[in-house]
Coordinates of C-alpha atoms in Angstrom, one line a residue:
X692 CA 6.7 36.4 -19.3
X693 CA 6.0 37.8 -15.8
X694 CA 5.5 35.1 -13.1
X695 CA 1.9 36.3 -12.5
X696 CA 1.1 35.7 -16.2
X697 CA 2.6 32.2 -16.3
X698 CA 0.4 29.3 -17.3
X699 CA 1.6 26.1 -15.8
X700 CA 1.1 22.8 -17.5
X701 CA -0.1 21.1 -14.2
X702 CA -1.2 22.4 -10.8
X703 CA -1.2 19.9 -7.9
X704 CA -3.1 20.3 -4.7
X705 CA -1.1 18.6 -1.9
X706 CA 2.5 17.5 -1.5
X707 CA 2.1 14.2 0.3
X708 CA 3.8 11.1 -1.1
X709 CA 1.4 11.2 -4.1
X710 CA 1.5 14.8 -5.0
X711 CA 5.3 15.2 -4.5
X712 CA 6.0 12.0 -6.5
X713 CA 3.8 13.1 -9.4
X714 CA 5.4 16.5 -9.4
X715 CA 8.9 15.0 -9.6
X716 CA 7.8 12.8 -12.6
X717 CA 6.2 15.6 -14.5
X718 CA 8.9 18.1 -13.9
X719 CA 11.6 15.6 -14.9
X720 CA 9.7 15.0 -18.2
X721 CA 9.7 18.7 -19.0
X722 CA 6.3 19.9 -17.8
X723 CA 5.9 23.1 -15.7
X724 CA 4.4 22.1 -12.4
X725 CA 3.2 24.1 -9.4
X726 CA 2.3 22.4 -6.1
X727 CA 0.2 23.9 -3.3
X728 CA 0.7 22.5 0.2
X729 CA -1.7 23.7 2.9
X730 CA 0.7 22.7 5.7
X731 CA 4.5 22.9 6.1
X732 CA 7.0 20.1 5.9
X733 CA 7.9 18.1 7.9
X734 CA 4.5 17.0 9.0
X735 CA 2.8 14.0 10.7
X736 CA 1.1 11.6 8.3
X737 CA -0.1 8.0 8.5
X738 CA 0.5 5.4 5.8
X739 CA 3.8 3.9 6.8
X740 CA 3.9 0.2 5.8
X741 CA 5.4 -0.7 2.5
X742 CA 4.5 -3.9 0.5
X743 CA 6.2 -5.7 -2.4
X744 CA 3.6 -4.3 -4.9
X745 CA 4.2 -0.7 -3.9
X746 CA 8.0 -1.1 -4.0
X747 CA 7.8 -2.6 -7.5
X748 CA 5.5 0.2 -8.7
X749 CA 8.1 2.7 -7.4
X750 CA 10.9 1.0 -9.3
X751 CA 8.8 1.1 -12.5
X752 CA 8.1 4.8 -12.0
X753 CA 11.8 5.4 -11.4
X754 CA 12.8 3.6 -14.6
X755 CA 10.1 4.5 -17.1
X756 CA 10.1 8.2 -16.1
X757 CA 13.8 8.5 -15.5
X758 CA 13.5 9.6 -11.8
X759 CA 15.8 7.2 -10.0
X760 CA 15.1 8.8 -6.6
X761 CA 11.5 7.3 -6.7
X762 CA 13.0 3.9 -5.9
X763 CA 14.6 5.2 -2.7
X764 CA 11.7 3.9 -0.5
X765 CA 11.4 0.5 -2.3
X766 CA 13.6 -1.5 0.1
X767 CA 16.0 -1.5 3.1
X768 CA 19.0 -1.3 0.6
X769 CA 18.3 2.4 0.3
X770 CA 18.9 3.4 3.9
X771 CA 22.1 5.3 2.9
X772 CA 19.9 7.5 0.7
X773 CA 16.9 8.0 2.9
X774 CA 18.3 7.8 6.4
X775 CA 17.8 5.6 9.4
X776 CA 14.6 7.1 10.7
X777 CA 12.7 4.5 8.8
X778 CA 12.1 0.9 10.1
X779 CA 12.6 -2.4 8.5
X780 CA 9.7 -4.7 7.5
X781 CA 10.6 -8.4 7.2
X782 CA 7.1 -9.7 7.5
X783 CA 3.3 -9.3 7.8
X784 CA 2.3 -10.9 11.1
X785 CA -1.2 -11.6 12.5
X786 CA -2.2 -12.7 16.0
X787 CA -5.8 -13.5 16.7
X788 CA -7.3 -12.5 20.0
X789 CA -10.5 -13.4 21.9
X790 CA -11.9 -11.0 24.5
X791 CA -10.7 -11.8 28.0
X792 CA -8.3 -14.6 27.0
X793 CA -4.6 -14.9 26.6
X794 CA -3.4 -15.2 23.0
X795 CA -3.3 -18.7 21.6
X796 CA 0.0 -19.2 19.6
X797 CA -1.8 -21.6 17.2
X798 CA -4.0 -18.7 16.1
X799 CA -1.4 -16.7 14.3
X800 CA 0.3 -16.2 10.9
X801 CA 3.6 -14.8 9.8
X802 CA 4.1 -14.0 6.1
X803 CA 7.8 -13.4 5.6
X804 CA 8.8 -10.9 2.9
X805 CA 11.6 -12.3 0.8
X806 CA 15.0 -10.6 1.2
X807 CA 16.0 -11.4 -2.4
X808 CA 16.2 -10.0 -4.9
X809 CA 15.8 -6.4 -3.6
X810 CA 16.1 -6.5 0.2
X811 CA 13.3 -6.4 2.8
X812 CA 10.6 -3.8 2.8
X813 CA 10.6 -0.8 5.1
X814 CA 8.3 1.2 7.5
X815 CA 8.3 4.7 6.2
X816 CA 8.5 7.6 8.6
X817 CA 6.3 9.8 6.5
X818 CA 7.4 13.2 7.7
X819 CA 10.8 12.4 6.4
X820 CA 9.8 10.6 3.2
X821 CA 7.3 13.2 2.0
X822 CA 9.7 16.0 2.8
X823 CA 12.5 14.3 0.8
X824 CA 10.2 13.6 -2.2
X825 CA 9.1 17.2 -2.2
X826 CA 12.7 18.3 -2.2
X827 CA 13.3 15.9 -5.2
X828 CA 10.4 17.5 -7.1
X829 CA 11.9 20.9 -6.5
X830 CA 15.3 19.7 -7.7
X831 CA 13.7 18.7 -11.0
X832 CA 12.1 22.1 -11.4
X833 CA 8.7 22.0 -9.7
X834 CA 7.5 25.1 -7.9
X835 CA 6.2 24.2 -4.4
X836 CA 4.3 26.7 -2.3
X837 CA 4.0 25.6 1.4
X838 CA 1.5 27.0 3.8
X839 CA -0.7 27.8 0.8
X840 CA -4.3 26.6 0.7
X841 CA -6.5 26.5 -2.3
X842 CA -9.8 28.2 -1.7
X843 CA -11.4 27.6 -5.1
X844 CA -10.8 26.1 -8.5
X845 CA -12.3 27.7 -11.5
X846 CA -12.4 25.6 -14.7
X847 CA -13.1 26.8 -18.2
X848 CA -12.5 25.6 -21.8
X849 CA -8.9 27.0 -21.9
X850 CA -7.6 25.9 -18.5
X851 CA -8.0 26.1 -14.7
X852 CA -7.5 28.9 -12.2
X853 CA -6.4 28.1 -8.6
X854 CA -7.3 30.8 -6.1
X855 CA -5.2 30.6 -2.9
X856 CA -5.9 31.7 0.6
X857 CA -3.4 34.6 0.0
X858 CA -5.5 36.0 -2.8
X859 CA -3.2 34.8 -5.7
X860 CA -4.7 33.4 -8.9
X861 CA -2.6 30.8 -10.7
X862 CA -3.4 29.5 -14.1
X863 CA -2.7 25.9 -15.4
X864 CA -3.8 23.6 -18.2
X865 CA -4.8 20.9 -15.7
X866 CA -5.2 20.4 -12.0
X867 CA -4.6 17.3 -9.9
X868 CA -6.4 17.2 -6.5
X869 CA -4.3 15.1 -4.1
X870 CA -5.8 16.8 -1.1
X871 CA -7.2 13.7 0.7
X872 CA -10.7 13.0 2.1
X873 CA -11.8 16.7 2.0
X874 CA -10.9 17.0 -1.6
X875 CA -11.9 20.4 -3.0
X876 CA -12.9 19.0 -6.4
X877 CA -14.7 15.9 -5.1
X878 CA -16.9 18.1 -2.9
X879 CA -17.3 20.8 -5.6
X880 CA -18.8 18.3 -8.0
X881 CA -20.6 16.2 -5.3
X882 CA -18.7 13.0 -6.2
X883 CA -17.9 11.8 -2.7
X884 CA -19.8 8.7 -1.5
X885 CA -19.5 6.0 1.1
X886 CA -21.4 3.2 -0.6
X887 CA -18.7 0.6 0.3
X888 CA -18.6 -2.8 1.9
X889 CA -16.0 -2.1 4.6
X890 CA -16.9 -0.3 7.8
X891 CA -14.1 0.8 10.1
X892 CA -13.1 3.7 12.2
X893 CA -9.8 4.5 13.7
X894 CA -7.9 5.9 16.7
X895 CA -4.1 6.3 16.2
X896 CA -0.9 8.1 17.3
X897 CA 2.9 7.7 17.5
X898 CA 4.3 6.2 20.7
X899 CA 7.6 5.5 22.4
X900 CA 8.5 2.6 24.7
X901 CA 6.5 0.0 22.8
X902 CA 8.2 -3.4 23.4
X903 CA 8.3 -6.3 21.0
X904 CA 5.2 -8.4 21.5
X905 CA 7.4 -11.5 22.0
X906 CA 8.7 -9.8 25.2
X907 CA 5.3 -9.5 26.8
X908 CA 3.5 -12.3 25.2
X909 CA 4.6 -15.8 23.9
X910 CA 8.2 -15.9 22.7
X911 CA 9.3 -16.3 19.1
X912 CA 10.3 -19.9 19.9
X913 CA 6.7 -20.6 21.2
X914 CA 5.3 -19.2 17.9
X915 CA 8.0 -21.0 15.8
X916 CA 8.3 -18.0 13.5
X917 CA 11.4 -17.0 11.5
X918 CA 11.4 -13.4 12.9
X919 CA 10.4 -11.6 16.1
X920 CA 7.2 -9.6 15.7
X921 CA 9.1 -6.3 16.1
X922 CA 10.9 -6.8 12.8
X923 CA 7.7 -6.3 10.7
X924 CA 4.2 -5.1 10.7
X925 CA 2.2 -6.7 13.5
X926 CA -1.6 -6.9 13.3
X927 CA -3.5 -7.8 16.4
X928 CA -6.9 -9.0 15.0
X929 CA -10.1 -9.9 16.7
X930 CA -13.9 -9.9 16.0
X931 CA -14.8 -6.6 14.3
X932 CA -11.4 -5.0 14.2
X933 CA -7.6 -4.9 14.4
X934 CA -4.7 -2.9 15.8
X935 CA -1.4 -2.1 14.0
X936 CA 2.0 -2.0 15.5
X937 CA 4.6 -0.4 13.1
X938 CA 8.0 0.3 14.7
X939 CA 10.7 2.5 13.3
X940 CA 13.3 1.5 15.9
X941 CA 13.6 -2.2 14.9
X942 CA 17.0 -2.6 13.3
X943 CA 20.6 -2.0 14.5
X944 CA 21.1 1.3 12.7
X945 CA 17.8 2.8 13.7
X946 CA 17.7 6.3 15.0
X947 CA 14.0 6.9 15.4
X948 CA 12.4 5.8 18.8
X949 CA 8.8 6.0 17.5
X950 CA 6.3 3.3 16.9
X951 CA 3.0 3.9 15.0
X952 CA 0.0 2.5 16.7
X953 CA -3.6 2.5 15.4
X954 CA -6.8 0.8 16.3
X955 CA -9.5 0.0 13.6
X956 CA -13.0 -0.9 14.7
X957 CA -16.2 -1.7 12.9
X958 CA -18.5 1.0 14.2
X959 CA -21.6 -1.2 13.8
X960 CA -20.1 -3.5 16.4
X961 CA -18.1 -0.9 18.4
X962 CA -19.8 2.5 18.1
X963 CA -17.7 5.6 18.9
X964 CA -17.6 6.5 22.6
X965 CA -18.6 10.2 22.5
X966 CA -18.3 10.2 26.3
X967 CA -14.6 9.5 26.1
X968 CA -11.5 11.2 24.7
X969 CA -9.8 9.3 21.9
X970 CA -7.0 8.3 24.3
X971 CA -9.4 7.1 27.0
X972 CA -11.5 5.2 24.4
X973 CA -8.4 3.5 23.1
X974 CA -7.2 2.3 26.5
X975 CA -10.7 1.2 27.5
X976 CA -11.0 -0.9 24.4
X977 CA -7.7 -2.7 24.7
X978 CA -8.4 -3.5 28.3
X979 CA -10.5 -6.4 26.9
X980 CA -7.4 -8.1 25.5
X981 CA -4.8 -8.9 28.2
X982 CA -1.8 -9.4 25.8
X983 CA -2.5 -6.2 23.8
X984 CA -2.8 -4.3 27.0
X985 CA 0.5 -5.8 28.3
X986 CA 2.3 -4.6 25.1
X987 CA 1.1 -1.0 25.4
X988 CA 0.6 -0.5 29.2
X989 CA 4.0 1.4 29.5
X990 CA 4.0 3.0 26.1
X991 CA 3.7 6.8 25.9
X992 CA 2.1 8.8 23.1
X993 CA 4.2 11.6 21.6
X994 CA 1.5 13.2 19.5
X995 CA -2.1 14.0 20.1
X996 CA -4.5 11.1 19.6
X997 CA -6.4 11.2 16.3
X998 CA -9.9 9.7 16.0
X999 CA -11.9 9.4 12.7
X1000 CA -15.4 7.9 12.7
X1001 CA -15.8 6.1 9.4
X1002 CA -12.7 5.8 7.2
X1003 CA -14.2 4.5 4.0
X1004 CA -15.1 6.8 1.1
X1005 CA -14.8 6.8 -2.6
X1006 CA -15.9 9.0 -5.6
X1007 CA -18.4 8.4 -8.3
X1008 CA -15.8 9.7 -10.8
X1009 CA -12.1 10.3 -10.8
X1010 CA -11.6 12.5 -13.8
X1011 CA -13.4 15.5 -15.3
X1012 CA -12.5 18.0 -18.0
X1013 CA -9.1 19.4 -17.1
X1014 CA -8.9 17.8 -13.6
X1015 CA -8.5 14.5 -11.8
X1016 CA -8.5 13.1 -8.2
X1017 CA -5.3 11.4 -7.0
X1018 CA -4.5 9.2 -4.0
X1019 CA -6.7 9.7 -1.0
X1020 CA -8.7 12.4 -2.8
X1021 CA -10.0 9.5 -5.0
X1022 CA -10.9 7.2 -2.1
X1023 CA -9.7 5.3 1.0
X1024 CA -10.7 1.9 2.4
X1025 CA -8.6 0.8 5.4
X1026 CA -4.9 0.6 6.3
X1027 CA -5.3 -3.2 6.2
X1028 CA -2.8 -4.9 3.9
X1029 CA -1.1 -1.5 3.2
X1030 CA -2.6 -1.3 -0.2
X1031 CA -3.2 2.4 -0.3
X1032 CA 0.3 3.5 -1.4
X1033 CA 0.2 0.9 -4.2
X1034 CA -3.0 2.4 -5.5
X1035 CA -1.4 5.8 -5.3
X1036 CA 1.7 4.9 -7.2
X1037 CA -0.1 3.0 -10.0
X1038 CA -2.4 6.0 -10.4
X1039 CA 0.6 8.3 -10.7
X1040 CA 2.0 6.1 -13.5
X1041 CA -1.2 6.3 -15.5
X1042 CA -1.9 10.0 -14.9
X1043 CA 1.6 11.1 -15.8
X1044 CA 1.5 9.2 -19.1
X1045 CA -1.9 10.7 -19.9
X1046 CA -0.7 14.3 -19.0
X1047 CA 2.3 13.9 -21.3
X1048 CA 0.1 12.8 -24.1
X1049 CA -2.4 15.7 -23.4
X1050 CA 0.5 18.1 -23.7
X1051 CA 1.0 17.0 -27.3
X1052 CA -2.7 16.7 -28.3
X1053 CA -4.1 19.6 -26.2
X1054 CA -6.9 17.1 -25.2
X1055 CA -7.5 17.5 -21.5
X1056 CA -11.1 16.1 -21.6
X1057 CA -12.5 13.5 -19.2
X1058 CA -12.7 11.1 -22.1
X1059 CA -8.9 11.3 -22.7
X1060 CA -8.2 10.5 -19.1
X1061 CA -10.8 7.7 -18.8
X1062 CA -8.1 4.9 -18.3
X1063 CA -7.2 6.6 -15.0
X1064 CA -10.7 6.4 -13.8
X1065 CA -11.2 2.8 -14.7
X1066 CA -7.9 1.8 -13.1
X1067 CA -8.5 3.7 -9.9
X1068 CA -12.0 2.6 -9.2
X1069 CA -11.1 -1.0 -10.0
X1070 CA -8.3 -1.0 -7.5
X1071 CA -10.5 0.7 -4.8
X1072 CA -13.2 -1.9 -5.4
X1073 CA -10.9 -4.9 -5.0
X1074 CA -9.4 -3.4 -1.8
X1075 CA -12.9 -2.9 -0.4
X1076 CA -13.7 -6.5 -1.1
X1077 CA -10.6 -7.9 0.5
X1078 CA -10.9 -5.7 3.6
X1079 CA -14.6 -6.4 4.1
X1080 CA -14.2 -10.2 3.9
X1081 CA -11.2 -10.1 6.2
X1082 CA -13.1 -8.1 8.9
X1083 CA -15.8 -10.8 8.8
X1084 CA -13.4 -13.7 8.8
X1085 CA -11.8 -12.4 12.1
X1086 CA -15.0 -13.4 13.8
X1087 CA -13.9 -17.0 13.6
X1088 CA -10.2 -17.8 13.3
X1089 CA -10.9 -20.9 11.2
X1090 CA -12.4 -18.6 8.5
X1091 CA -9.5 -16.2 8.7
X1092 CA -7.0 -19.1 8.3
X1093 CA -8.4 -20.0 4.8
X1094 CA -9.2 -16.4 3.8
X1095 CA -5.7 -15.3 4.5
X1096 CA -4.5 -17.6 1.8
X1097 CA -6.6 -15.7 -0.8
X1098 CA -5.0 -12.4 0.3
X1099 CA -1.5 -13.9 0.1
X1100 CA -2.2 -15.6 -3.3
X1101 CA -3.6 -12.4 -4.7
X1102 CA -0.5 -10.4 -3.5
X1103 CA 1.9 -13.0 -4.8
X1104 CA 0.4 -13.1 -8.3
X1105 CA 0.2 -9.3 -8.4
X1106 CA 3.8 -8.9 -7.5
X1107 CA 5.0 -11.6 -9.9
X1108 CA 3.3 -9.9 -12.8
X1109 CA 4.4 -6.4 -11.8
X1110 CA 8.0 -7.6 -11.9
X1111 CA 7.6 -9.4 -15.2
X1112 CA 5.7 -6.5 -16.7
X1113 CA 8.7 -4.2 -16.0
X1114 CA 11.2 -6.8 -17.3
X1115 CA 9.1 -7.4 -20.5
X1116 CA 8.2 -3.8 -21.4
X1117 CA 10.6 -1.7 -23.4
X1118 CA 8.5 1.5 -23.2
X1119 CA 5.9 3.1 -21.0
X1120 CA 3.2 2.3 -23.6
X1121 CA 4.1 -1.4 -23.4
X1122 CA 4.1 -1.4 -19.6
X1123 CA 0.7 0.2 -19.4
X1124 CA -0.7 -2.2 -22.0
X1125 CA 0.4 -5.0 -19.7
X1126 CA -1.1 -3.3 -16.7
X1127 CA -4.6 -2.9 -18.1
X1128 CA -6.1 -6.1 -16.7
X1129 CA -4.7 -5.5 -13.1
X1130 CA -7.2 -4.9 -10.2
X1131 CA -4.9 -4.6 -7.2
X1132 CA -4.7 -8.3 -6.5
X1133 CA -4.2 -11.4 -8.7
X1134 CA -1.9 -10.0 -11.3
X1135 CA -4.8 -9.4 -13.8
X1136 CA -5.2 -13.2 -14.1
X1137 CA -8.8 -14.0 -15.0
X1138 CA -8.7 -17.4 -13.2
X1139 CA -7.8 -15.7 -10.0
X1140 CA -10.7 -13.3 -10.2
X1141 CA -13.0 -16.2 -10.7
X1142 CA -11.5 -17.9 -7.7
X1143 CA -11.7 -14.8 -5.6
X1144 CA -15.4 -14.1 -6.4
X1145 CA -16.4 -17.6 -5.5
X1146 CA -14.7 -17.4 -2.1
X1147 CA -16.0 -14.0 -1.3
X1148 CA -19.6 -15.2 -2.0
X1149 CA -19.0 -18.0 0.6
X1150 CA -17.6 -15.5 3.1
X1151 CA -20.6 -13.2 2.6
X1152 CA -23.0 -16.1 3.3
X1153 CA -21.3 -17.8 6.2
X1154 CA -22.5 -17.3 9.8
X1155 CA -19.2 -17.1 11.9
X1156 CA -21.1 -18.0 15.1
X1157 CA -22.4 -21.3 13.6
X1158 CA -19.4 -23.8 13.8
X1159 CA -21.1 -26.3 11.4
X1160 CA -21.6 -23.6 8.8
X1161 CA -18.0 -22.4 9.3
X1162 CA -16.6 -26.0 8.8
X1163 CA -18.7 -26.4 5.7
X1164 CA -17.5 -23.1 4.3
X1165 CA -13.9 -23.9 5.1
X1166 CA -14.2 -27.2 3.2
X1167 CA -15.8 -25.4 0.2
X1168 CA -13.1 -22.8 0.1
X1169 CA -10.4 -25.5 0.3
X1170 CA -12.1 -27.3 -2.6
X1171 CA -12.0 -24.1 -4.7
X1172 CA -8.3 -23.6 -4.0
X1173 CA -7.7 -27.2 -5.0
X1174 CA -8.9 -26.3 -8.5
X1175 CA -6.3 -23.6 -8.9
X1176 CA -3.3 -25.5 -10.1
X1177 CA -1.0 -22.5 -10.1
X1178 CA -0.8 -22.0 -6.3
X1179 CA 2.7 -22.5 -4.9
X1180 CA 3.0 -25.4 -2.4
X1181 CA 4.1 -23.0 0.3
X1182 CA 0.6 -21.5 0.2
X1183 CA -1.0 -24.9 0.2
X1184 CA 1.0 -25.7 3.3
X1185 CA -0.9 -22.8 5.0
X1186 CA -4.2 -24.5 4.2
X1187 CA -2.9 -27.7 5.8
X1188 CA -2.2 -25.9 9.1
X1189 CA 1.3 -24.4 8.7
X1190 CA 1.4 -20.9 10.3
X1191 CA 4.1 -19.1 8.5
X1192 CA 5.2 -18.4 4.9
X1193 CA 9.0 -18.8 4.8
X1194 CA 11.6 -16.4 3.5
X1195 CA 12.9 -19.0 1.1
X1196 CA 10.0 -20.0 -1.0
X1197 CA 12.0 -21.9 -3.6
X1198 CA 10.9 -25.5 -3.9
X1199 CA 11.9 -28.1 -6.6
X1200 CA 8.3 -28.2 -7.7
X1201 CA 8.5 -24.6 -8.9
X1202 CA 10.4 -26.0 -11.9
X1203 CA 7.6 -28.5 -12.8
X1204 CA 6.2 -28.0 -16.2
X1205 CA 2.7 -26.7 -16.1
X1206 CA 2.4 -26.1 -12.4
X1207 CA 5.8 -24.6 -11.6
X1208 CA 6.8 -21.0 -11.4
X1209 CA 6.9 -20.4 -15.2
X1210 CA 3.8 -22.6 -15.7
X1211 CA 2.3 -23.2 -19.2
X1212 CA -0.8 -22.4 -21.2
X1213 CA -2.8 -19.3 -20.3
X1214 CA -0.8 -18.8 -17.1
X1215 CA 2.6 -18.8 -18.9
X1216 CA 1.2 -16.5 -21.6
X1217 CA -0.3 -14.1 -19.1
X1218 CA 2.7 -13.8 -16.7
X1219 CA 5.7 -14.4 -18.9
X1220 CA 4.6 -14.0 -22.5
X1221 CA 6.8 -15.8 -25.1
X1222 CA 10.2 -14.8 -23.7
X1223 CA 12.3 -17.9 -22.8
X1224 CA 13.4 -18.6 -19.3
X1225 CA 17.0 -17.7 -20.1
X1226 CA 16.0 -14.1 -21.1
X1227 CA 14.3 -13.6 -17.7
X1228 CA 17.2 -15.0 -15.8
X1229 CA 19.6 -12.6 -17.4
X1230 CA 17.4 -9.6 -16.8
X1231 CA 16.6 -10.7 -13.3
X1232 CA 20.3 -11.1 -12.4
X1233 CA 21.1 -7.6 -13.8
X1234 CA 18.2 -6.2 -11.9
X1235 CA 19.3 -7.7 -8.6
X1236 CA 22.8 -6.3 -9.1
X1237 CA 21.4 -2.9 -9.9
X1238 CA 19.3 -2.7 -6.7
X1239 CA 21.7 -4.5 -4.5
X1240 CA 23.4 -2.6 -1.6
X1241 CA 26.8 -2.6 -3.3
X1242 CA 25.2 -1.5 -6.6
X1243 CA 23.4 1.3 -5.0
X1244 CA 26.5 2.4 -3.1
X1245 CA 28.4 2.7 -6.4
X1246 CA 25.6 4.7 -8.0
X1247 CA 25.3 7.0 -5.1
X1248 CA 29.0 7.7 -5.3
X1249 CA 29.1 8.2 -9.0
X1250 CA 25.6 9.5 -10.0
X1251 CA 23.8 10.9 -7.0
X1252 CA 21.7 13.9 -8.0
X1253 CA 21.1 15.8 -4.7
X1254 CA 24.3 17.3 -3.4
X1255 CA 25.8 16.2 -0.1
X1256 CA 28.7 17.6 2.0
X1257 CA 30.7 14.4 2.6
X1258 CA 33.8 15.9 1.0

C-alpha cells in the first residue's frame, strides 16, 4: 500500500505529554498511529509539578500496557533515565500572606511527600519530558509529523480525514484531539464552555536566580518544617489567588538553572491590567507582599512573560462518533494541586483500552466510548470544586487550615486505592473495573464524597470577613471530620494545629482493627478487597524493589530499550 493510501488506526493531534504517551501505548499494542504536532520539539510548556496520583497512574500505564518507559517520570529514582534537568519535589508547601505585612510563620503548611516506597516526586522540565516521550512513541512505531498543523477534520461513517496545513490528507479510523484549549474538534462541534466554579487568570514565565524562600524570609528552623521550601513546590497564597515557585535546580545533581514562576488571580477581585504589560503587572502585584517581592526582586526571566485572562474551560461532551478530546482539549481548571496531569494519564488509560476494543469490534461510536466521557467530566468537576473552595478559603487562613485537610485526605485516599488497584488487578479489565468509582479525590469511597459535599456546602455559605461565622464554620467542619473514622491521626494533628505532615506517617494506631490502615467493613472491602495483609505485603515489597534505584539501575543495564553510547 502506498503511504498516501494508508489508513491509520488512530490519528492524534498534539504531541505534548498526553498525545505522546497515548501514541506510545497504542503503537506498543500494535495499532498504527500518526501524530501531528504544530510546533517543534523541544518547546516551552507549563505543567511541571508531579503528585503521587500521577506517578501511580504512570506506573499503571507502564505495567498494563507494557511500556516501561512511561514510569520514567514517576519519581526521582529515574534520574539516570531522564536526566538531571528535572527538579526534586519532596513536599507541597503553602505560606499565607496578607497585603502589606510580613509572612507569619504560623500561617503555613508543609505536606511532605513520602520517600518510600518509590522515591520522592519530581518537577518535570516539560521541554525535555515531552521530547523524550515523543521519541519513545517513535521507537514503538508511531509516525510523528512536527511543524504540521491540522486545518480541518472531516468525519464520515467509515473514518476520519485530517487535512494538514501542507495540503496533505491523512485517513484514520479514529482521531484524538490533544490540542489544548483551542481544540479543533471542541470548537467545531461548539462544545467548549466556561460554566465552572473556579475563576482564575495567570501570568507566568521561567526565571533564573530565584533564591530559596527560607533565605529571604523566615528560616526553616523558624517554620519548624522537615525540608527547606526550595526542595518542593512552594505556593504563596493570599486572598483571591496564589503564586507558584517550582525550581529545577534544587538537588545536588541538578544541571538546570531555571525556576518556573506563575501568578494566579481571581479576575473578579483582580481584573487584568490592560494598561500594563504582563511583566509590569506581575511586579506591580507582588509589590503588595514584601516577602514575595524579596524572593523575586533579583530574579530574571529567561522567556517572554505569558498572560491568560481566564484559565477555566471544559466541554459539554468528550467523545463523538470516531473522535475524542484528551487532556487540555477536554478541559482545564487551575494548576492548583497539580491535578491536571493525573486527569490526563487516567484518560489515556481509559481511551487506550477503548480503542483496542474498537479495533476488534469496529465500533467507534460515541456510545462505545461513553466511559471515557463519564470519567473525564467527573474528574474535571471534582478538580473545579476543590480549586474553587480553596480560593475562597484563602480569604481567611483559619478556613484554609481546615479545608487543606480535606484536600490532603482526598489525595491520600485516592493514592492508597490507586496503589491497591494496581496490586489487586491481574488484567486491564480488572483495573478499570476498580477505577470506575474514582472522581479524582477520595479513592472512589462513598463516605468521602459525602464528607466532601457537606464541607463544600459550608465553605460556599461562609462569609470569610465575618470572624464569628468563620469560627462557627470551622467548628462545624471539624465536627464533620470527627465522624470520619478512617482519617489517619497525622491528618487529625493538622486540625489540632500542627503545621506539617511528616515524611514518616507510620503510627502504631495504623494497625488498629477497624480504624487502622487496613480498616474493616466497607472501608476494608473498598480499598483492599478480600486479600489478606500478607498478600499485600509480599506484592508491596516486590514492587518497592522493582522501582528502587538499584532495581532500576539493573533494569537499565540489562533491558533498556532506547540505545545509548556508553560503551
